[in-house]
Short mmCIF file of C-alpha atoms and ligand atoms in Angstrom, two decimals:
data_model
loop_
_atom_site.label_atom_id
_atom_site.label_comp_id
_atom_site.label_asym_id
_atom_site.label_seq_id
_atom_site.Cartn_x
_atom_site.Cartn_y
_atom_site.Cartn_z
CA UNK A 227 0.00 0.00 0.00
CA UNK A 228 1.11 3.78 -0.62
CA UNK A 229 2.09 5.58 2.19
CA UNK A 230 -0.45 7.66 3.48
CA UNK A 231 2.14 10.02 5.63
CA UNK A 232 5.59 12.30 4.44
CA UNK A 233 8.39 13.69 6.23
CA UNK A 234 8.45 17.74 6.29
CA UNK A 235 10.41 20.61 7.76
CA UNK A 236 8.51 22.18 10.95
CA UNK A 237 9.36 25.06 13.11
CA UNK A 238 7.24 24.68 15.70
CA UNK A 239 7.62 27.88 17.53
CA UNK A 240 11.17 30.30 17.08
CA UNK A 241 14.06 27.43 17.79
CA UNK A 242 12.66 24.73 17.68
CA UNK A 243 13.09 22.61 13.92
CA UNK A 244 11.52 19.04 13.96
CA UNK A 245 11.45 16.69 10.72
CA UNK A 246 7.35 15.91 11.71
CA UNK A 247 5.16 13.49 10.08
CA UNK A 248 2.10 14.72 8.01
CA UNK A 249 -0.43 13.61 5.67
CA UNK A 250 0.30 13.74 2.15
CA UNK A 251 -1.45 17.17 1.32
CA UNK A 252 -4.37 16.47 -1.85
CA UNK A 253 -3.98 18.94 -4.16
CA UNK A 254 -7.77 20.68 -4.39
CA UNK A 255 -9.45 22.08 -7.40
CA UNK A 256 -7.16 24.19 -9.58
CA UNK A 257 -4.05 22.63 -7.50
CA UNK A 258 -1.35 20.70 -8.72
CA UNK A 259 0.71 18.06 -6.26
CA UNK A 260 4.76 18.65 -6.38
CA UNK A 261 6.62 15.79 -5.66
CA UNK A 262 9.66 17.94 -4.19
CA UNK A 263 13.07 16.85 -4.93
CA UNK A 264 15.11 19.70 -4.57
CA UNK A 265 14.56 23.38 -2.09
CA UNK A 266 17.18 26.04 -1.58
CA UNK A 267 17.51 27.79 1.99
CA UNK A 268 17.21 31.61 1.91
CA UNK A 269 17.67 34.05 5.07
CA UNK A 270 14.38 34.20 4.93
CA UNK A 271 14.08 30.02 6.73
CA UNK A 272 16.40 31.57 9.08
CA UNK A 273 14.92 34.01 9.91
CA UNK A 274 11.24 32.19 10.86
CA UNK A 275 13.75 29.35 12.41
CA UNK A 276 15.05 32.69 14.54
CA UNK A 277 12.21 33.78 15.42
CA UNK A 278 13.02 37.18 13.22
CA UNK A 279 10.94 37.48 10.62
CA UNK A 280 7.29 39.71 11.35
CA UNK A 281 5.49 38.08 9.12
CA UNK A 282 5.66 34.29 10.28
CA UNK A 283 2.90 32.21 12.02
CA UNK A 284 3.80 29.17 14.02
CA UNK A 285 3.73 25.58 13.39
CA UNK A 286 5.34 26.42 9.80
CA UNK A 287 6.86 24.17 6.65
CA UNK A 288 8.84 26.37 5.93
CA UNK A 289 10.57 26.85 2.36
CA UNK A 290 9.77 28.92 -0.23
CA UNK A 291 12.36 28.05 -3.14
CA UNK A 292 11.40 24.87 -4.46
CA UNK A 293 11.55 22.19 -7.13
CA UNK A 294 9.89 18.71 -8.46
CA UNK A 295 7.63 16.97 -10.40
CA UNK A 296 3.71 17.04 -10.48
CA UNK A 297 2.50 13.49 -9.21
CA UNK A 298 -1.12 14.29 -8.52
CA UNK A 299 -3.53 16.98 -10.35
CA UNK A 300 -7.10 18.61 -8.67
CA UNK A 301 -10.34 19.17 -10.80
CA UNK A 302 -9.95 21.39 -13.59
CA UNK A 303 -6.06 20.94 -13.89
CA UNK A 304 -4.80 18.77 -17.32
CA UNK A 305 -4.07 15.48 -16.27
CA UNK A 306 -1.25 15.83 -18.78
CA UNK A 307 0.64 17.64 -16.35
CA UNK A 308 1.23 14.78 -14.20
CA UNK A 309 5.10 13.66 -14.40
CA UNK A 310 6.33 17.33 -15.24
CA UNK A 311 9.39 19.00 -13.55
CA UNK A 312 8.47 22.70 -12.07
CA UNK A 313 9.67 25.27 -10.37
CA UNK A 314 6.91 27.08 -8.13
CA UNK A 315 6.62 30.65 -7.67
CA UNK A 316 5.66 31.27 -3.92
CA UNK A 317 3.46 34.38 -4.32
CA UNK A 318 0.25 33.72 -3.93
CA UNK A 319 -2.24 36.46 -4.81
CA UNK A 320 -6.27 37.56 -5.50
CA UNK A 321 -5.54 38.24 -9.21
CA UNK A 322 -8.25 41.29 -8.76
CA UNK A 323 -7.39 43.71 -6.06
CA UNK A 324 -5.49 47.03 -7.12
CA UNK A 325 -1.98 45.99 -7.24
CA UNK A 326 -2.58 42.78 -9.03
CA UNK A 327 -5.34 44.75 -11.34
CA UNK A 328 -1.65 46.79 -12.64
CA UNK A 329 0.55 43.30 -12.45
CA UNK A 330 2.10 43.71 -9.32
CA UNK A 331 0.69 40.03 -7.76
CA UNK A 332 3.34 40.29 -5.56
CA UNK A 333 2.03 42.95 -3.42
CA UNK A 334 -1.48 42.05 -3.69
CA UNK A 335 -3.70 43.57 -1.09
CA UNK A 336 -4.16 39.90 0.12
CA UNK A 337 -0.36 38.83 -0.31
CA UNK A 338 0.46 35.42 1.21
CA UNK A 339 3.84 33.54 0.49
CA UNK A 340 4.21 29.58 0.45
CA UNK A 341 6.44 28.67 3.44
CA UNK A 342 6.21 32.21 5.42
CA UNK A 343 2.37 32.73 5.51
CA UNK A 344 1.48 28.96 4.49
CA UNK A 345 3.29 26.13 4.67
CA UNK A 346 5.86 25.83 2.20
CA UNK A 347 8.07 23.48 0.36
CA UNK A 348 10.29 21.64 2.80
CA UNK A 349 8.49 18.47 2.37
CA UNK A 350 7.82 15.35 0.40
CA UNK A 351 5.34 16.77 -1.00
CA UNK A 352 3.09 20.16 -1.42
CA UNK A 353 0.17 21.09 -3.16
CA UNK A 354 0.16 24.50 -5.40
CA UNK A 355 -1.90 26.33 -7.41
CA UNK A 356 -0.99 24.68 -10.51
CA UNK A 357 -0.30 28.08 -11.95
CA UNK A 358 2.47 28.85 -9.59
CA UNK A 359 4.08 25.80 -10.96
CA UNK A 360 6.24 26.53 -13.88
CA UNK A 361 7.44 23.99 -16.26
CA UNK A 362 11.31 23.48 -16.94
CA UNK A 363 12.43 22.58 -20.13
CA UNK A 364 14.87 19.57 -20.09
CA UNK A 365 17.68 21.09 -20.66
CA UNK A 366 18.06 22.53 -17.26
CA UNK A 367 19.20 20.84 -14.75
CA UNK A 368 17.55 20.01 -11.61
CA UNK A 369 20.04 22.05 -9.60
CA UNK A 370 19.64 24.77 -11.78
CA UNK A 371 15.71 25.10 -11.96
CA UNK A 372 15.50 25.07 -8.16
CA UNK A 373 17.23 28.74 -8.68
CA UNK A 374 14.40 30.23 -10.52
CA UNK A 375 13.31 32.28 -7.25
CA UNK A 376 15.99 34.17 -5.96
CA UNK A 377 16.54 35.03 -9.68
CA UNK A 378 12.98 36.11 -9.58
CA UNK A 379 13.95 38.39 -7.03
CA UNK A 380 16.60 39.92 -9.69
CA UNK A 381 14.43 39.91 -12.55
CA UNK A 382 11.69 42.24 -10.33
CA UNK A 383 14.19 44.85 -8.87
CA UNK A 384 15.97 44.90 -12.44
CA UNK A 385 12.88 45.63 -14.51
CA UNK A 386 12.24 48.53 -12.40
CA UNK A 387 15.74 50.30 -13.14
CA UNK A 388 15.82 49.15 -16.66
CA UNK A 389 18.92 49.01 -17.30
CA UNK A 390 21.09 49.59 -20.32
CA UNK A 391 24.50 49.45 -21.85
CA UNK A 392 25.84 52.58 -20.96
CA UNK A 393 24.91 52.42 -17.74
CA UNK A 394 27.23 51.91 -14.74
CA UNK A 395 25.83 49.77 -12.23
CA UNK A 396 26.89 49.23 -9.01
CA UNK A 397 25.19 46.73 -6.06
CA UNK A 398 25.82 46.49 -2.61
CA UNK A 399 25.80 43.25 -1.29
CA UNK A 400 27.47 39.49 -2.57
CA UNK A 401 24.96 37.42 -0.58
CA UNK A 402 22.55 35.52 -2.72
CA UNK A 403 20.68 38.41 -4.19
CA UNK A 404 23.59 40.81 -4.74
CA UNK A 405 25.07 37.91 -6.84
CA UNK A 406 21.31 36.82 -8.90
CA UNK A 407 21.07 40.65 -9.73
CA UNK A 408 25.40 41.15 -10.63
CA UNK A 409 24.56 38.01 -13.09
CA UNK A 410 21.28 39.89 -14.54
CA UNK A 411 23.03 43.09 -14.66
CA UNK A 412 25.88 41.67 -17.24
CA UNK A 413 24.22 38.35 -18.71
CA UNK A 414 21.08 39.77 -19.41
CA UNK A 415 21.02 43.57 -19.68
CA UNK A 416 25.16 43.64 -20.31
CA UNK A 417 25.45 46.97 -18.28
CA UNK A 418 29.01 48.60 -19.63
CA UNK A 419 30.32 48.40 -15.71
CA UNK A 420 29.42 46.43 -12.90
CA UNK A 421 30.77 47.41 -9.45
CA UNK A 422 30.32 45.07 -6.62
CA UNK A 423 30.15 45.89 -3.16
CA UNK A 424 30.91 43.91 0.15
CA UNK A 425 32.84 42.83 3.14
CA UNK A 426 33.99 39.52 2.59
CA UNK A 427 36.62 39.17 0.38
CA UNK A 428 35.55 35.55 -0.15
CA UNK A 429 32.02 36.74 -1.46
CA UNK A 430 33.88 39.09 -3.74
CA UNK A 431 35.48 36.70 -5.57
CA UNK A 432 32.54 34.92 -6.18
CA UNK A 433 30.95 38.02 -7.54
CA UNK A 434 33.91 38.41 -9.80
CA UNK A 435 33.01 35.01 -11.24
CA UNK A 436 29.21 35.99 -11.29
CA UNK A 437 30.63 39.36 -14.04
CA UNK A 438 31.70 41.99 -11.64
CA UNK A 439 34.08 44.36 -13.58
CA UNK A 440 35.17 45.99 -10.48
CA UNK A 441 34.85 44.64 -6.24
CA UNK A 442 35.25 46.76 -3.85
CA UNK A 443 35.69 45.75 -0.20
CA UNK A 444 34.49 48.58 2.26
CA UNK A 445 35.23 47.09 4.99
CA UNK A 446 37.89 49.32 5.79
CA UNK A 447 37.84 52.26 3.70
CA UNK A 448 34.10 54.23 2.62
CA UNK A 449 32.55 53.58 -0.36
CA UNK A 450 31.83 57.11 -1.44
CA UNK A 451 36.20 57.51 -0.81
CA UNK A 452 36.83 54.68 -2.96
CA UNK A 453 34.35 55.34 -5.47
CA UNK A 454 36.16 59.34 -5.85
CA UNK A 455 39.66 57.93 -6.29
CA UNK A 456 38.23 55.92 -9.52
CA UNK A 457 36.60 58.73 -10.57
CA UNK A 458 33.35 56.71 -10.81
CA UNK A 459 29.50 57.63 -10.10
CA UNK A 460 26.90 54.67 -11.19
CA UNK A 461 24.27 55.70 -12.82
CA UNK A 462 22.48 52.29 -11.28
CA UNK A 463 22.35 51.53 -7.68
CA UNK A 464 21.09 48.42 -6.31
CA UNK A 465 21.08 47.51 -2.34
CA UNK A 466 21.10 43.86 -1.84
CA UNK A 467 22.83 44.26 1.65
CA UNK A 468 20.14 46.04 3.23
CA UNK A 469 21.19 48.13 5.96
CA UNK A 470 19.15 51.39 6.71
CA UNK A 471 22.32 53.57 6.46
CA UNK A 472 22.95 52.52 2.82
CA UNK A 473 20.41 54.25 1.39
CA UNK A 474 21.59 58.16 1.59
CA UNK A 475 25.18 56.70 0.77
CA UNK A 476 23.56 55.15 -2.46
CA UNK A 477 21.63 58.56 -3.46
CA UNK A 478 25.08 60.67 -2.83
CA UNK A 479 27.77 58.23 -4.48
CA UNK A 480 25.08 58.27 -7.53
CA UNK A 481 25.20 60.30 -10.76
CA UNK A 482 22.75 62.68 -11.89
CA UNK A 483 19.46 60.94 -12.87
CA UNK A 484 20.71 57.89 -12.12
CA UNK A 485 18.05 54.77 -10.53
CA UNK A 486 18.40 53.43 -7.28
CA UNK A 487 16.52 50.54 -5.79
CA UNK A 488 15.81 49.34 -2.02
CA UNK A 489 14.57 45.51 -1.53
CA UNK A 490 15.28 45.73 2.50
CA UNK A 491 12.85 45.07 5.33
CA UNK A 492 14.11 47.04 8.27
CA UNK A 493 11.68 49.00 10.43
CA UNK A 494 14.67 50.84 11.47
CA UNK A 495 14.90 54.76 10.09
CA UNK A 496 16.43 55.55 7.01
CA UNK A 497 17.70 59.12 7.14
CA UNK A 498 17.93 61.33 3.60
CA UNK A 499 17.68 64.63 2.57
CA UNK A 500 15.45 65.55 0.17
CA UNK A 501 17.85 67.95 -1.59
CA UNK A 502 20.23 64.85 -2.36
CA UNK A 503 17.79 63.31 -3.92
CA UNK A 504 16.08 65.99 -5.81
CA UNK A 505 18.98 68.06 -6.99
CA UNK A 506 20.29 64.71 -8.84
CA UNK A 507 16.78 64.05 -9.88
CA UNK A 508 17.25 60.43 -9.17
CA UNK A 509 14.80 57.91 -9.66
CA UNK A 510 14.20 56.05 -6.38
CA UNK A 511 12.30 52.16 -6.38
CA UNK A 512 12.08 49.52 -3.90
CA UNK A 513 11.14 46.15 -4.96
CA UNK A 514 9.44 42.66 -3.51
CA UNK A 515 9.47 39.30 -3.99
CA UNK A 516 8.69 38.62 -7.74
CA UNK A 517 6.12 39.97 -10.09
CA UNK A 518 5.03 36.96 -12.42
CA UNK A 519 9.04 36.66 -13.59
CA UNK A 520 9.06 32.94 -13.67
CA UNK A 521 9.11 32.16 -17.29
CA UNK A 522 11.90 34.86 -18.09
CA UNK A 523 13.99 33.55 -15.80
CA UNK A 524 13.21 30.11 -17.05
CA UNK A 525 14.45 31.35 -20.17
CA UNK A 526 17.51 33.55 -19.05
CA UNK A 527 18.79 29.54 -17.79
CA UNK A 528 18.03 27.68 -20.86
CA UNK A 529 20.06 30.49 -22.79
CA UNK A 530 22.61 30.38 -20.71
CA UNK A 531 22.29 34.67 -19.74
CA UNK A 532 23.04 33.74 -16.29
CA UNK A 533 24.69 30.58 -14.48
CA UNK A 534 23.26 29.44 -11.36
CA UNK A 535 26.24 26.74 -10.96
CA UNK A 536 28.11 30.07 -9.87
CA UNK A 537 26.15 30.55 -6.72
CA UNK A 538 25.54 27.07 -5.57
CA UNK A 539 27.86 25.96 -2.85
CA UNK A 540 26.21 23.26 -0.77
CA UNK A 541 24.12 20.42 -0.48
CA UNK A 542 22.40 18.90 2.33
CA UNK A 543 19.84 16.27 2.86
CA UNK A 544 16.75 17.33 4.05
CA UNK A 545 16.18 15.53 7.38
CA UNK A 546 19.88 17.41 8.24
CA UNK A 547 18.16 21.06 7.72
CA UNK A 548 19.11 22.02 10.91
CA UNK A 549 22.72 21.70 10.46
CA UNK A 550 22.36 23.13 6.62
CA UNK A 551 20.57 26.29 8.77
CA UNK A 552 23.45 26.81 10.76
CA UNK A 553 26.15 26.00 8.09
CA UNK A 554 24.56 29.01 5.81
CA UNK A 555 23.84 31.29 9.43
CA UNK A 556 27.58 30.60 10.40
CA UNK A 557 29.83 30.48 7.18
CA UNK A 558 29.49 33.67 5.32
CA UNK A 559 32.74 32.97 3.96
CA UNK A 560 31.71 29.65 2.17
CA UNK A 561 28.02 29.59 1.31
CA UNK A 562 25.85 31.47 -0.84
CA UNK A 563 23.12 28.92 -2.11
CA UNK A 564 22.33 25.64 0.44
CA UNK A 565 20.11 23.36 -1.91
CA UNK A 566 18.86 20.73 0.30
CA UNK A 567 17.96 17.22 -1.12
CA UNK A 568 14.52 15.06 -0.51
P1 LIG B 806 23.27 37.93 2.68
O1 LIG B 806 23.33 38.24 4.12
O2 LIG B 806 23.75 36.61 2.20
O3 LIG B 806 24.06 39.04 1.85
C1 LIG B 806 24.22 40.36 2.27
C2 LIG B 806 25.66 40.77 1.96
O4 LIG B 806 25.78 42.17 2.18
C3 LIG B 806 26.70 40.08 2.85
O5 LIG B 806 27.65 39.44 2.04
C4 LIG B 806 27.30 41.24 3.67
O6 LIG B 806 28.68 41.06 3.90
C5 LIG B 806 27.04 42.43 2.76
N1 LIG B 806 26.95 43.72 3.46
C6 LIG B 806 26.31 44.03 4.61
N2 LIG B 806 26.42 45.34 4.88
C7 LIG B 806 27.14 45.89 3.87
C8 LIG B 806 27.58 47.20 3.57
N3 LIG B 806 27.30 48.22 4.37
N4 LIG B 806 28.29 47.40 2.45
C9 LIG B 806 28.57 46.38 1.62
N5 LIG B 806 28.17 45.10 1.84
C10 LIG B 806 27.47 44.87 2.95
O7 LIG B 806 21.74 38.15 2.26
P2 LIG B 806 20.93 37.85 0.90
O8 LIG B 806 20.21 36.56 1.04
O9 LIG B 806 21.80 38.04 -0.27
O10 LIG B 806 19.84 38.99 0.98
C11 LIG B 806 20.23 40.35 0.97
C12 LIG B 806 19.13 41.24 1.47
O11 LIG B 806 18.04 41.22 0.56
C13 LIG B 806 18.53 40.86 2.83
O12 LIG B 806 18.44 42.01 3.63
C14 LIG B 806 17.16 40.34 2.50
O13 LIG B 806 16.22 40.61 3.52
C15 LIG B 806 16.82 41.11 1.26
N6 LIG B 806 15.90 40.41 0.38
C16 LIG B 806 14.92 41.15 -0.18
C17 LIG B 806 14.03 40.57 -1.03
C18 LIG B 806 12.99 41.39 -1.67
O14 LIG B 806 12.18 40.83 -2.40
N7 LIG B 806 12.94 42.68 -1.47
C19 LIG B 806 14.08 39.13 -1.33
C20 LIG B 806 15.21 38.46 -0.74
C21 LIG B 806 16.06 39.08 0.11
MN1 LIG B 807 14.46 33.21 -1.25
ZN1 LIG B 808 -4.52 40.88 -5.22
#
């Protein structure tokens, strides 16, 4: 007989991980099953593992970056599906409030994300709406497809800035997402100079290999002194490090109408003066999660724009979460994408 029950990732309150039995989810009209096989940890699993993140609600699967194959379809989802490899896109939205009326799902009034506000992918299996479950074409690999959402991340902040190729674009940050938007910056929009900011030399060698032009460690001299000495003012800013003090750095080491673009979550005060911003005119945008970006990502992979080989560093299997957790909390040096295995 089938098994009836699955192994999943719970945090059961901040602290406290447990690899907990549950029934194997049905997947209910409009709903695909995923047969998960691959997830990648993001700060965001710390965080609700922490305790840190606002927006959590305990017991939780956590696990929002995920991969697999569709073993089970609801009513009114092609039985055809069944056997495909997908990627699923954790935003879940209305589809009719305002924001999602102007295509931006993924800040719908109603806004809920698989693995933070529902449970999420860190199990055997999941059901989706089968539109959040994108198909991958064979020629990417498994490893590669479970990538599509931090790129997603890139393609969103990215589109807002548009860039081009005279523009000089410079991001703060070699974590995950400083890396997914360096590779977007050069593979896909081929930006004439990409700077890349951080403190770990480790992490800027990896952005090197991910199409950074120039790195710049600020760990022990400023930015904005650096940045004079080369005689260089980007004309795109992006912060993927996220600190509240970054932001009136970014608007003064900026040129003259260039973009800039938040994607941080602190609740902490940002301090700027209007008359940096203004007298630059610069174009200031913040960006969330992913707006529908799936399929171009998809397609950045299988045309080989960006790599995600270059930002994969570990793999763990899944009933060892907790010790993948603490590897990526602990080794900054190291990690950048954990992909655990199921
Ligand atoms: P990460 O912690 O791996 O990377 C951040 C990097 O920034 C680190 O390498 C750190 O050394 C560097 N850094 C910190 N302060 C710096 C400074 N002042 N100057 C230069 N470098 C500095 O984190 P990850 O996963 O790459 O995420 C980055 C940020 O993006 C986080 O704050 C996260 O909350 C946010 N995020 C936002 C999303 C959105 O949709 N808006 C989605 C995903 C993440
Ligand atoms: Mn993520
Ligand atoms: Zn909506």
């Amino acid at each position: 007989m089938k098994s009836t029950v699955m192994k999943s990732i719970v945090i059961k309150e901040p602290n406290t991980l447990l690899i907990e039995e549950r029934a194997i989810p049905e997947p209910a009209e409009n709903q695909v099953r995923i047969k998960v096989q691959l997830a990648g940890i993001c700060g965001s699993d710390s965080h609700i593992y922490r305790g840190h993140n606002p927006f959590a609600k305990y017991p939780r699967i956590i696990g929002h970056e995920f991969f697999g194959v569709i073993d089970k379809v609801g009513d009114g989802v092609n039985s055809k599906r069944i056997g495909e490899r997908v990627s699923i896109d954790p935003v879940l939205s209305c589809g009719h409030c305002y924001p999602c009326s102007i295509g931006k799902p993924n800040v719908c009034e109603t806004l809920e994300v698989l693995g933070v506000h529902t449970d999420g992918g860190f199990a055997e299996y999941v059901a989706v709406p089968a539109d959040n479950a994108y198909p991958i074409p064979d020629t990417i690999t498994d490893e590669c497809a479970v990538t599509v959402e931090p790129y997603s991340i890139a393609a969103n902040v990215t589109s807002h800035v548009h860039p081009t190729k005279e523009d000089v674009a410079l991001v703060y940050g070699a974590g995950t997402i400083g890396l997914t938007c360096a590779q977007v910056l050069k593979g896909v929009y081929q930006v004439k100079t990409l700077i890349v900011v951080d403190r770990v030399a480790e992490r800027l060698a990896r952005a090197t290999a991910c199409g950074a032009d120039i790195v710049i460690d600020n760990s022990q001299i400023p930015l904005p002194e650096q940045l004079k000495a080369l005689n260089i003012r980007p004309t795109v800013v992006l912060d993927a490090a996220c600190h509240p003090s970054i932001l009136q750095e970014a608007i003064l080491i900026a040129s003259p109408a260039a973009r800039v673009s938040i994607m941080g979550f602190s609740s902490e005060v940002s301090s700027v003066t209007q008359q940096s911003i203004t007298s630059k005119e610069i174009a200031l945008f913040s960006s969330r999660l992913n707006a529908k970006k799936f399929p171009e990502v998809i397609d950045w992979i299988a045309t080989h724009k960006i790599d995600p080989t270059k930002i994969l560093t570990h793999k763990f299997v899944f009933t060892d979460a907790q010790d993948a957790i603490s590897t990526f909390e602990k080794d900054q040096k190291t990690c950048c994408k954990i992909l655990l295995t199921f």
